[in-house]
Tab-separated table of C-alpha atoms and ligand atoms in Angstrom:
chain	number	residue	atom	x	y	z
A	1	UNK	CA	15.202	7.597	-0.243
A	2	UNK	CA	12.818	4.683	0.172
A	3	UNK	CA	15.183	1.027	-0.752
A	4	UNK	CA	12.132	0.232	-2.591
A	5	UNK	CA	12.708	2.446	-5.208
A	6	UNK	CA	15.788	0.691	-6.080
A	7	UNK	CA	14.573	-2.774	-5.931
A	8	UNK	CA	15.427	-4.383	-9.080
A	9	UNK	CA	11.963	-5.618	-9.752
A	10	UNK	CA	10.730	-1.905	-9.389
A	11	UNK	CA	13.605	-0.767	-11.906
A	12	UNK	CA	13.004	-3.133	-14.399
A	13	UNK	CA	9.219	-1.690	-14.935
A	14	UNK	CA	10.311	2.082	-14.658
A	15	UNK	CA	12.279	1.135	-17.812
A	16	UNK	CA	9.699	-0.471	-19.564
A	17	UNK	CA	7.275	2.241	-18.466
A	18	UNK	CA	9.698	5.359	-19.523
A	19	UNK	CA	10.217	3.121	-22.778
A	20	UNK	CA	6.812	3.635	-23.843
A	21	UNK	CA	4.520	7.156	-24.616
A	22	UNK	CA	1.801	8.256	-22.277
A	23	UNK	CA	0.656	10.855	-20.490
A	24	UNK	CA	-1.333	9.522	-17.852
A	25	UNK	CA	-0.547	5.734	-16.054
A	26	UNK	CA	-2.005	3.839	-13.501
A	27	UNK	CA	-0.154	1.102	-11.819
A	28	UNK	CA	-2.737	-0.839	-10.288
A	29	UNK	CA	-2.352	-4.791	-8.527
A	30	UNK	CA	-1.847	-5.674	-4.570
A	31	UNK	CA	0.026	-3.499	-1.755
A	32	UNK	CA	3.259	-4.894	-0.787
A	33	UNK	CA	4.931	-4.958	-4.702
A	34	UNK	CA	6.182	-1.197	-4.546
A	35	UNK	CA	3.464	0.602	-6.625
A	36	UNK	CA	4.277	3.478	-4.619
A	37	UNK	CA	7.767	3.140	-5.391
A	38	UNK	CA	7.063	2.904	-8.840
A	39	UNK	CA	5.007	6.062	-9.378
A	40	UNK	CA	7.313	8.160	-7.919
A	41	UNK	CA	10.264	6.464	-9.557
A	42	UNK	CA	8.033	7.723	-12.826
A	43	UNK	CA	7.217	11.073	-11.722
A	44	UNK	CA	10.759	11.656	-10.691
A	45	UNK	CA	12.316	10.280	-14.266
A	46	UNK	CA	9.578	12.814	-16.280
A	47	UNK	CA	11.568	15.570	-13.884
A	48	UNK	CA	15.170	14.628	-13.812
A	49	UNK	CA	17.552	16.580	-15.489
A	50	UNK	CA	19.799	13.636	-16.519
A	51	UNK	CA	16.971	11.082	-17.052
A	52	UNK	CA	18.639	7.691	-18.179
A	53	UNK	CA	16.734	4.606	-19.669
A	54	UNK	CA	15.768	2.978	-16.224
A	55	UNK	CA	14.713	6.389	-14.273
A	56	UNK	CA	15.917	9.875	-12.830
A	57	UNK	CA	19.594	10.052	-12.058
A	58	UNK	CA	19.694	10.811	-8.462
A	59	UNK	CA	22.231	13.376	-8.477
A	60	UNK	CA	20.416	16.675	-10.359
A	61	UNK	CA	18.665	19.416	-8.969
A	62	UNK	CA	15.341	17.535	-9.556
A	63	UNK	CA	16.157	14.624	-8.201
A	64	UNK	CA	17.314	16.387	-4.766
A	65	UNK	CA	14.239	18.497	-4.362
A	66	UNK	CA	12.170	15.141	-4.823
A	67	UNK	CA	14.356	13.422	-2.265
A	68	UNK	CA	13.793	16.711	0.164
A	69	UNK	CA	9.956	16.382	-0.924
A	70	UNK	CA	9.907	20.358	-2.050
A	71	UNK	CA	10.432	19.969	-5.741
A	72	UNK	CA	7.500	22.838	-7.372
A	73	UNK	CA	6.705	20.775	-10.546
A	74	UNK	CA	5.696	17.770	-8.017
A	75	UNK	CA	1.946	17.236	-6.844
A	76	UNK	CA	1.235	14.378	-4.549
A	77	UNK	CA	-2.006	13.544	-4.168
A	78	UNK	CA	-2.736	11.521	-0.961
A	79	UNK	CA	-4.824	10.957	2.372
A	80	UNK	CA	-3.026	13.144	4.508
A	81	UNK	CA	-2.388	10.220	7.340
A	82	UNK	CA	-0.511	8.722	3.943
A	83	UNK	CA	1.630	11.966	2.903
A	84	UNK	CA	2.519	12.485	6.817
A	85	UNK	CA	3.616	8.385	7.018
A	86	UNK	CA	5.847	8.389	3.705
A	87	UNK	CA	6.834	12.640	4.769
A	88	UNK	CA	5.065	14.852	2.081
A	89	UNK	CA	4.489	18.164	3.779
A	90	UNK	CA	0.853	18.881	3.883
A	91	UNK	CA	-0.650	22.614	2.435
A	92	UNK	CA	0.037	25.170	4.846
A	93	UNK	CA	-3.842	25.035	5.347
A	94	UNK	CA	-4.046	21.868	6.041
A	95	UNK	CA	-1.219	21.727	8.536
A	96	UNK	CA	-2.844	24.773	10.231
A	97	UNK	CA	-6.360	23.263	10.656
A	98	UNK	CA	-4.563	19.808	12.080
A	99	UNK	CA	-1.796	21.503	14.543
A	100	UNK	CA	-4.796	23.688	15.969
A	101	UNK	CA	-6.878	20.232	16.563
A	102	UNK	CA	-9.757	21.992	14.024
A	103	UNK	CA	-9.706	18.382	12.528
A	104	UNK	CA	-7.778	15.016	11.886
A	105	UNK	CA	-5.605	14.686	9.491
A	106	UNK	CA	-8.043	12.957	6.334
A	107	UNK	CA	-8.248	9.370	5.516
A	108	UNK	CA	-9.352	10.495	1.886
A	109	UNK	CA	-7.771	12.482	-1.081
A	110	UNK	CA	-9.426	15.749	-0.161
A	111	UNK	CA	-10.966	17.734	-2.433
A	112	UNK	CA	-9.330	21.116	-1.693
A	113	UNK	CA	-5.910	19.348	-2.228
A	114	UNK	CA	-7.316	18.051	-5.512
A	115	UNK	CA	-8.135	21.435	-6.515
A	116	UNK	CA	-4.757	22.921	-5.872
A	117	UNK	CA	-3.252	19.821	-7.871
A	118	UNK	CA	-5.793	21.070	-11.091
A	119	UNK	CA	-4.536	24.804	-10.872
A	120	UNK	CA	-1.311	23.727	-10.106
A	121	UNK	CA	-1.013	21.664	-13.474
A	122	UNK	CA	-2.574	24.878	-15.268
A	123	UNK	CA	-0.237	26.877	-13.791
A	124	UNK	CA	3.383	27.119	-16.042
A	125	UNK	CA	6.752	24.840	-14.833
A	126	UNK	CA	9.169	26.125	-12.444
A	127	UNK	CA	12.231	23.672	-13.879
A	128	UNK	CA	11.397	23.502	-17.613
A	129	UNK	CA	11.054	19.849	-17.448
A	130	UNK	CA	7.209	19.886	-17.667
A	131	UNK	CA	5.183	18.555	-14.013
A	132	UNK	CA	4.253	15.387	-12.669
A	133	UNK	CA	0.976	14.645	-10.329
A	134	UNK	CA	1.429	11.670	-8.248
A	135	UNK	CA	-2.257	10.386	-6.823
A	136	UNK	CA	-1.830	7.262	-4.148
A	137	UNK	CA	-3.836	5.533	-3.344
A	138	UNK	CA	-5.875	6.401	-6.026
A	139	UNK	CA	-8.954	4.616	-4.671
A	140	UNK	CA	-8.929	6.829	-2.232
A	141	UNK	CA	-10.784	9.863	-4.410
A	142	UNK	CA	-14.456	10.405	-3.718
A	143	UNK	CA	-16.262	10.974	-6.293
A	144	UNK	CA	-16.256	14.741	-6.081
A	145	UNK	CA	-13.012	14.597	-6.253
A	146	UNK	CA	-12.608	11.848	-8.991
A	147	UNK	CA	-14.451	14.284	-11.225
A	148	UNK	CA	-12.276	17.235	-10.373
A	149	UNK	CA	-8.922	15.310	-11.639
A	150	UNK	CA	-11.154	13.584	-14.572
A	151	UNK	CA	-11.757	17.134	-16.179
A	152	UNK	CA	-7.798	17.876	-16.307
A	153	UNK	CA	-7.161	14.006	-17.346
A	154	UNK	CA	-9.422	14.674	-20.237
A	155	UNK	CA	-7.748	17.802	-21.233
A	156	UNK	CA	-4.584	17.953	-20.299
A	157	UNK	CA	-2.676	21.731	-19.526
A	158	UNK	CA	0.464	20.100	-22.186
A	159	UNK	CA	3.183	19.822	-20.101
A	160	UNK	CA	1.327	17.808	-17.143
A	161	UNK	CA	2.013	14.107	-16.732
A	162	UNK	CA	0.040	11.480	-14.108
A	163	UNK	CA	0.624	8.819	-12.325
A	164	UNK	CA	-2.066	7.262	-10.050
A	165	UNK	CA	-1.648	3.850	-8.514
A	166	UNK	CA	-4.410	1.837	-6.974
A	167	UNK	CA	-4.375	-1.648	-5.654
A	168	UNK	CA	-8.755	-1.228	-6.031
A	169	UNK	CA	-8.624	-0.281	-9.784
A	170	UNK	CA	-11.944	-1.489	-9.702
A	171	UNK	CA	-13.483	1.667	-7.501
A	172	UNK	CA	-12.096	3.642	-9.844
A	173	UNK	CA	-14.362	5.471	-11.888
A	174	UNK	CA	-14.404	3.538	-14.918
A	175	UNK	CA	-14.075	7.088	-16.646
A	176	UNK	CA	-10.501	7.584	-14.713
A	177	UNK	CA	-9.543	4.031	-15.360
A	178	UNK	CA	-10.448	4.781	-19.342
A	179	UNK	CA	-7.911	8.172	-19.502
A	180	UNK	CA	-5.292	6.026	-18.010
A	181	UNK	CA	-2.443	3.433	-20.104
A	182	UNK	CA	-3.086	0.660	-17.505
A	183	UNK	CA	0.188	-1.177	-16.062
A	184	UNK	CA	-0.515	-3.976	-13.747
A	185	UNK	CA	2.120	-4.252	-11.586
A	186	UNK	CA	4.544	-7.499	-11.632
A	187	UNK	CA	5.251	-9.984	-8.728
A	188	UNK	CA	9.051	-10.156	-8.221
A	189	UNK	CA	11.006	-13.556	-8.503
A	190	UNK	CA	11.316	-15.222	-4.998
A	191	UNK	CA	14.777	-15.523	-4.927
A	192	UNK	CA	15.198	-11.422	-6.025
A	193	UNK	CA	13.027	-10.278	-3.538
A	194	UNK	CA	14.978	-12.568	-1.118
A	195	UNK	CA	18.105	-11.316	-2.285
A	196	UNK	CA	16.999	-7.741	-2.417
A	197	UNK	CA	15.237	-8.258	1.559
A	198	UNK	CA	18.763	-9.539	2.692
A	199	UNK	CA	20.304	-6.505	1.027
A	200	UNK	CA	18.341	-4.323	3.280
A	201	UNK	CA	19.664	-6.326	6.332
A	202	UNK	CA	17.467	-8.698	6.877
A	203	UNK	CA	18.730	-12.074	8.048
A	204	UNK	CA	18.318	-14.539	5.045
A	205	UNK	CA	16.280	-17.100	7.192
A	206	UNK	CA	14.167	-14.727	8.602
A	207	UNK	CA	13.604	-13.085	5.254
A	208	UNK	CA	12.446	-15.909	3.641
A	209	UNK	CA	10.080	-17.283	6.935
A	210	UNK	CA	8.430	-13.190	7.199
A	211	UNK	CA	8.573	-13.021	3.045
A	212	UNK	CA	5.880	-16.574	3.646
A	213	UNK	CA	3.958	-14.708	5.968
A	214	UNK	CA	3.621	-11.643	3.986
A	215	UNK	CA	2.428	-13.624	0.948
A	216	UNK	CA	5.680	-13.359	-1.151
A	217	UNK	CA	5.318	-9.153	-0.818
A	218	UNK	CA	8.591	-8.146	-0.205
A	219	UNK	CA	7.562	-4.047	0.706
A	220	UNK	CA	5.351	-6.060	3.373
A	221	UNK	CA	7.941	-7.949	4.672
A	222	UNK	CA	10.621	-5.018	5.087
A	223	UNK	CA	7.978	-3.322	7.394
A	224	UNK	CA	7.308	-5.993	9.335
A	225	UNK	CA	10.970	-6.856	9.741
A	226	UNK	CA	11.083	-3.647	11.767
A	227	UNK	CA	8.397	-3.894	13.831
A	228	UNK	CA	9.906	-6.850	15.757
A	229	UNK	CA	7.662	-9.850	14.670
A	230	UNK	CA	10.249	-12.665	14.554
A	231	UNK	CA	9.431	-15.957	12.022
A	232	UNK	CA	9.114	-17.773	15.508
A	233	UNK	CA	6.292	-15.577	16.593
A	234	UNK	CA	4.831	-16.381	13.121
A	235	UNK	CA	4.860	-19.608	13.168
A	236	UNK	CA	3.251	-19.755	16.779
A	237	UNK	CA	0.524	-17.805	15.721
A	238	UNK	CA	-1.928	-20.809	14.783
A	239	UNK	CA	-1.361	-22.257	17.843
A	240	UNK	CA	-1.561	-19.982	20.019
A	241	UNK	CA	-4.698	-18.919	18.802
A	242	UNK	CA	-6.166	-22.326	19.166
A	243	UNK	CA	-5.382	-22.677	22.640
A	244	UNK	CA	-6.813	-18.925	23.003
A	245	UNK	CA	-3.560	-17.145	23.994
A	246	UNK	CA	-4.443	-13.396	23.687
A	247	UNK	CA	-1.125	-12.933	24.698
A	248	UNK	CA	0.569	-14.019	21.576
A	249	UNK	CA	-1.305	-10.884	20.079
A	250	UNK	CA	-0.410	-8.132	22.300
A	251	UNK	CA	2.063	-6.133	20.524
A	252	UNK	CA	0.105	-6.250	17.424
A	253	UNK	CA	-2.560	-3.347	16.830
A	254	UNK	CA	-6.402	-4.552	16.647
A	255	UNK	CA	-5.914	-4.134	12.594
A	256	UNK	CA	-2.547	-5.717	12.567
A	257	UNK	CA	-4.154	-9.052	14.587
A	258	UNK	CA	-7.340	-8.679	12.497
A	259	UNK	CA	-4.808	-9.152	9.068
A	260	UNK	CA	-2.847	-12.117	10.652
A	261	UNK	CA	-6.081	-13.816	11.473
A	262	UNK	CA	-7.439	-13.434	8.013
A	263	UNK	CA	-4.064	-15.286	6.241
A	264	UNK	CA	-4.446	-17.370	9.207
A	265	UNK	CA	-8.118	-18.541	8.073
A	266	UNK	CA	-7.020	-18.070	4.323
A	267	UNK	CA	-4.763	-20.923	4.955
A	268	UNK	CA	-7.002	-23.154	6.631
A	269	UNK	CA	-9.308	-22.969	3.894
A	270	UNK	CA	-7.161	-23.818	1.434
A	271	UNK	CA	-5.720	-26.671	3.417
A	272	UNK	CA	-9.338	-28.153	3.826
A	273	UNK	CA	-9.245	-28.121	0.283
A	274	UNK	CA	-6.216	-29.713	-0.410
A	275	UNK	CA	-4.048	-26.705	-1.683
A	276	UNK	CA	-1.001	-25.600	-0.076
A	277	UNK	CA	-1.321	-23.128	2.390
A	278	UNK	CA	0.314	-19.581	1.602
A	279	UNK	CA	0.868	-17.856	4.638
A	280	UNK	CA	2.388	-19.996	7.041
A	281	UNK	CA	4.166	-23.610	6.909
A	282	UNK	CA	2.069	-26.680	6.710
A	283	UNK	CA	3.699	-27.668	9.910
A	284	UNK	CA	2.564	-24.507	12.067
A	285	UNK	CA	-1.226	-25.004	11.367
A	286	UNK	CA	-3.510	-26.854	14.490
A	287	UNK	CA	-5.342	-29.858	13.268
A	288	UNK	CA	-8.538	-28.082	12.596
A	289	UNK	CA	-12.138	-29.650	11.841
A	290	UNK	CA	-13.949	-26.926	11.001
A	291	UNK	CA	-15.283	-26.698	7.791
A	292	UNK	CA	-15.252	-24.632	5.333
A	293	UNK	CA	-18.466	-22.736	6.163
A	294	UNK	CA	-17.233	-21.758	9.568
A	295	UNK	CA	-14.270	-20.999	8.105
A	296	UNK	CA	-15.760	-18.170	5.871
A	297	UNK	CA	-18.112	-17.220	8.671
A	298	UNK	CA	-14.910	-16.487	10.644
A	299	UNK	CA	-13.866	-14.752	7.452
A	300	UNK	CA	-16.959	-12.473	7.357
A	301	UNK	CA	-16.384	-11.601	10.930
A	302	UNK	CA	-13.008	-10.330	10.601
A	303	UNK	CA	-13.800	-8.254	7.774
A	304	UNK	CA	-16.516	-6.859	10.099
A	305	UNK	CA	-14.245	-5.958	12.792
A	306	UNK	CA	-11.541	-4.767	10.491
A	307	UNK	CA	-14.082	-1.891	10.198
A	308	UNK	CA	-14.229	-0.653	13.514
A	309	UNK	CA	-10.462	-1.958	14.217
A	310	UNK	CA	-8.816	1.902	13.082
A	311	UNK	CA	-11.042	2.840	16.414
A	312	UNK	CA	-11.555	0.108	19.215
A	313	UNK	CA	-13.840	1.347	21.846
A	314	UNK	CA	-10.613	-0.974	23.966
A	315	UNK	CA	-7.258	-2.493	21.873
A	316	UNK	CA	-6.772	-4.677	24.625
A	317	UNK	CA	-10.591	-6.446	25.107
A	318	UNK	CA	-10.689	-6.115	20.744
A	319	UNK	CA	-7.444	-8.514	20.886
A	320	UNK	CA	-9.049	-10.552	23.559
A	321	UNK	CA	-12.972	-11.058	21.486
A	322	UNK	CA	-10.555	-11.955	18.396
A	323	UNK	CA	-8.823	-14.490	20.073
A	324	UNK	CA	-11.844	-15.895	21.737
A	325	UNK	CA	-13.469	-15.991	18.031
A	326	UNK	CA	-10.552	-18.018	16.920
A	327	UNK	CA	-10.369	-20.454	19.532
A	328	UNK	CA	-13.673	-21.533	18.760
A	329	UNK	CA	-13.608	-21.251	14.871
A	330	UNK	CA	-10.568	-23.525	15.248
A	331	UNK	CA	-12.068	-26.208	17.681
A	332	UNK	CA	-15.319	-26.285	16.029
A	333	UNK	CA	-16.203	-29.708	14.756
A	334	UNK	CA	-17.675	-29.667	11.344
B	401	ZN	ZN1	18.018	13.598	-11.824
């Protein structure tokens, strides 16, 4: 089971959630806070056997065919590079078409699996504890397929509860958005998320320097703590990109550099304008000239290349042109 779910910050909104009627939620704010977590920690109280005031018990029948990801009154609705990262088995269909290389595995909430989440919510419960359709990220519906869950939002089977979470609730259709008892999900306290990161294993200094980097997002941080990138690393970042040290970038992917160069140029901006910066100390940012024009230029640039990043023609020369690009945005003069 994901630590998330547990993370006291996550808890305390399942209870307030549970606390209150509604048939249909979406948890909507930035990545990094759990919303995940929090939908399924929903979906899996509406299911539980024992249900208690903060969520599902754990222990039940339910509860271990959530955990096992087979339970039948469960529909999770997700890009299928999503449900094979966070290990929701795909249709049999779908599996088929990907394992004989008919297609890739969807970046989108297809259609046909939206289709089998209406009939499934027509169709009667296996458990007798009602069913639960779990769409994330929610943004991530075309609008064929936006219309196909709108018609069961708007007239619900009965026993058929959703939860969709979005950190774009603005591309929803404002239809969806409308059907839905909006929760906007809540930042944790510093020192919890801290306490919760260290919990999970992670040094305390390091949680606290990789907690900065992540922009206080504590579901950030925990992935990042795995993947290697120490606080040092961090905080030679700005440097090294000023001196143009492609190097310093080479175990990240092309979209992983691309996101550390944005909360780099974040930070300069709000340093030029007199704020403190967010991402990364005071101390590790290059005296830097360039205003704040370049600075958003850069900005626009990244953004650009963030949309080819998911398929560089080359990782390596992609990591090399971004580096160049920073150099100069962070030499310019003026
Ligand atoms: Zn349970």
């Amino acid at each position: 089971m994901s630590a998330v779910l547990n993370a006291p910050w996550i808890t305390r909104q399942a209870t307030d959630l549970l606390a209150q009627r509604g048939h249909a939620w979406l948890l909507q704010g930035p990545s990094g806070l759990g919303q995940y977590e929090l939908a399924l920690a929903l979906a899996s109280a509406w299911l539980c056997e024992k249900p208690k005031t903060e969520g599902a018990c754990g222990d039940c029948p339910s509860c271990h065919a959530i955990a096992v990801r087979t339970h039948a009154d469960l529909a999770v609705l997700m890009p299928e590079t999503q449900m094979m990262e966070l290990g929701w088995p795909l249709s049999e269909k779908a599996q088929a078409e990907i394992d004989d290389k008919k297609r890739k595995p969807s970046k989108e909430i297809r259609v046909e699996a939206m289709r089998d989440a209406v009939e499934f919510s027509q169709r009667t419960d296996a458990r007798g504890r009602g069913k639960a359709v779990l769409v994330f990220p929610a943004e991530r519906m075309n609008t064929v397929t936006a219309n196909a869950l709108l018609k069961t939002l708007e007239e619900p089977p009965g026993d058929v509860r959703f939860v969709l979470a979005t950190e774009a609730s603005h591309l929803l259709l404002p239809t969806i958005r409308s059907r839905c008892l909006a929760h906007t999900i809540k930042w944790p306290e510093a020192d919890e998320a801290l306490q919760w990161l260290t919990g999970q294993g992670v040094d305390a200094p390091v949680a606290s320097a990789l907690l900065r980097s992540a922009g206080g997002r504590p579901t950030d941080v925990l992935r990042q703590a795995g993947s290697g990138l120490s606080p040092q690393w961090w905080s030679a970042l700005p440097k090294a990109m000023q001196q143009g040290d492609a190097r310093h970038l080479a175990d990240l992917s092309p979209a992983q550099a691309i996101d550390a160069l944005q909360k780099l140029c974040h930070d300069l901006v709000l340093r030029s304008a007199g704020a403190t910066p967010r991402f990364f100390d005071e101390a590790a940012l290059p005296a830097c000239a360039a205003s704040v024009s370049v600075l958003t230029d850069w900005f626009k640039r990244l953004i650009q290349s963030a949309r080819t990043a998911e398929h560089p023609f080359n990782a390596g020369l992609m990591l090399e042109a971004l580096t160049a690009d920073a150099k100069q945005t962070l030499l310019a003069r003026g």
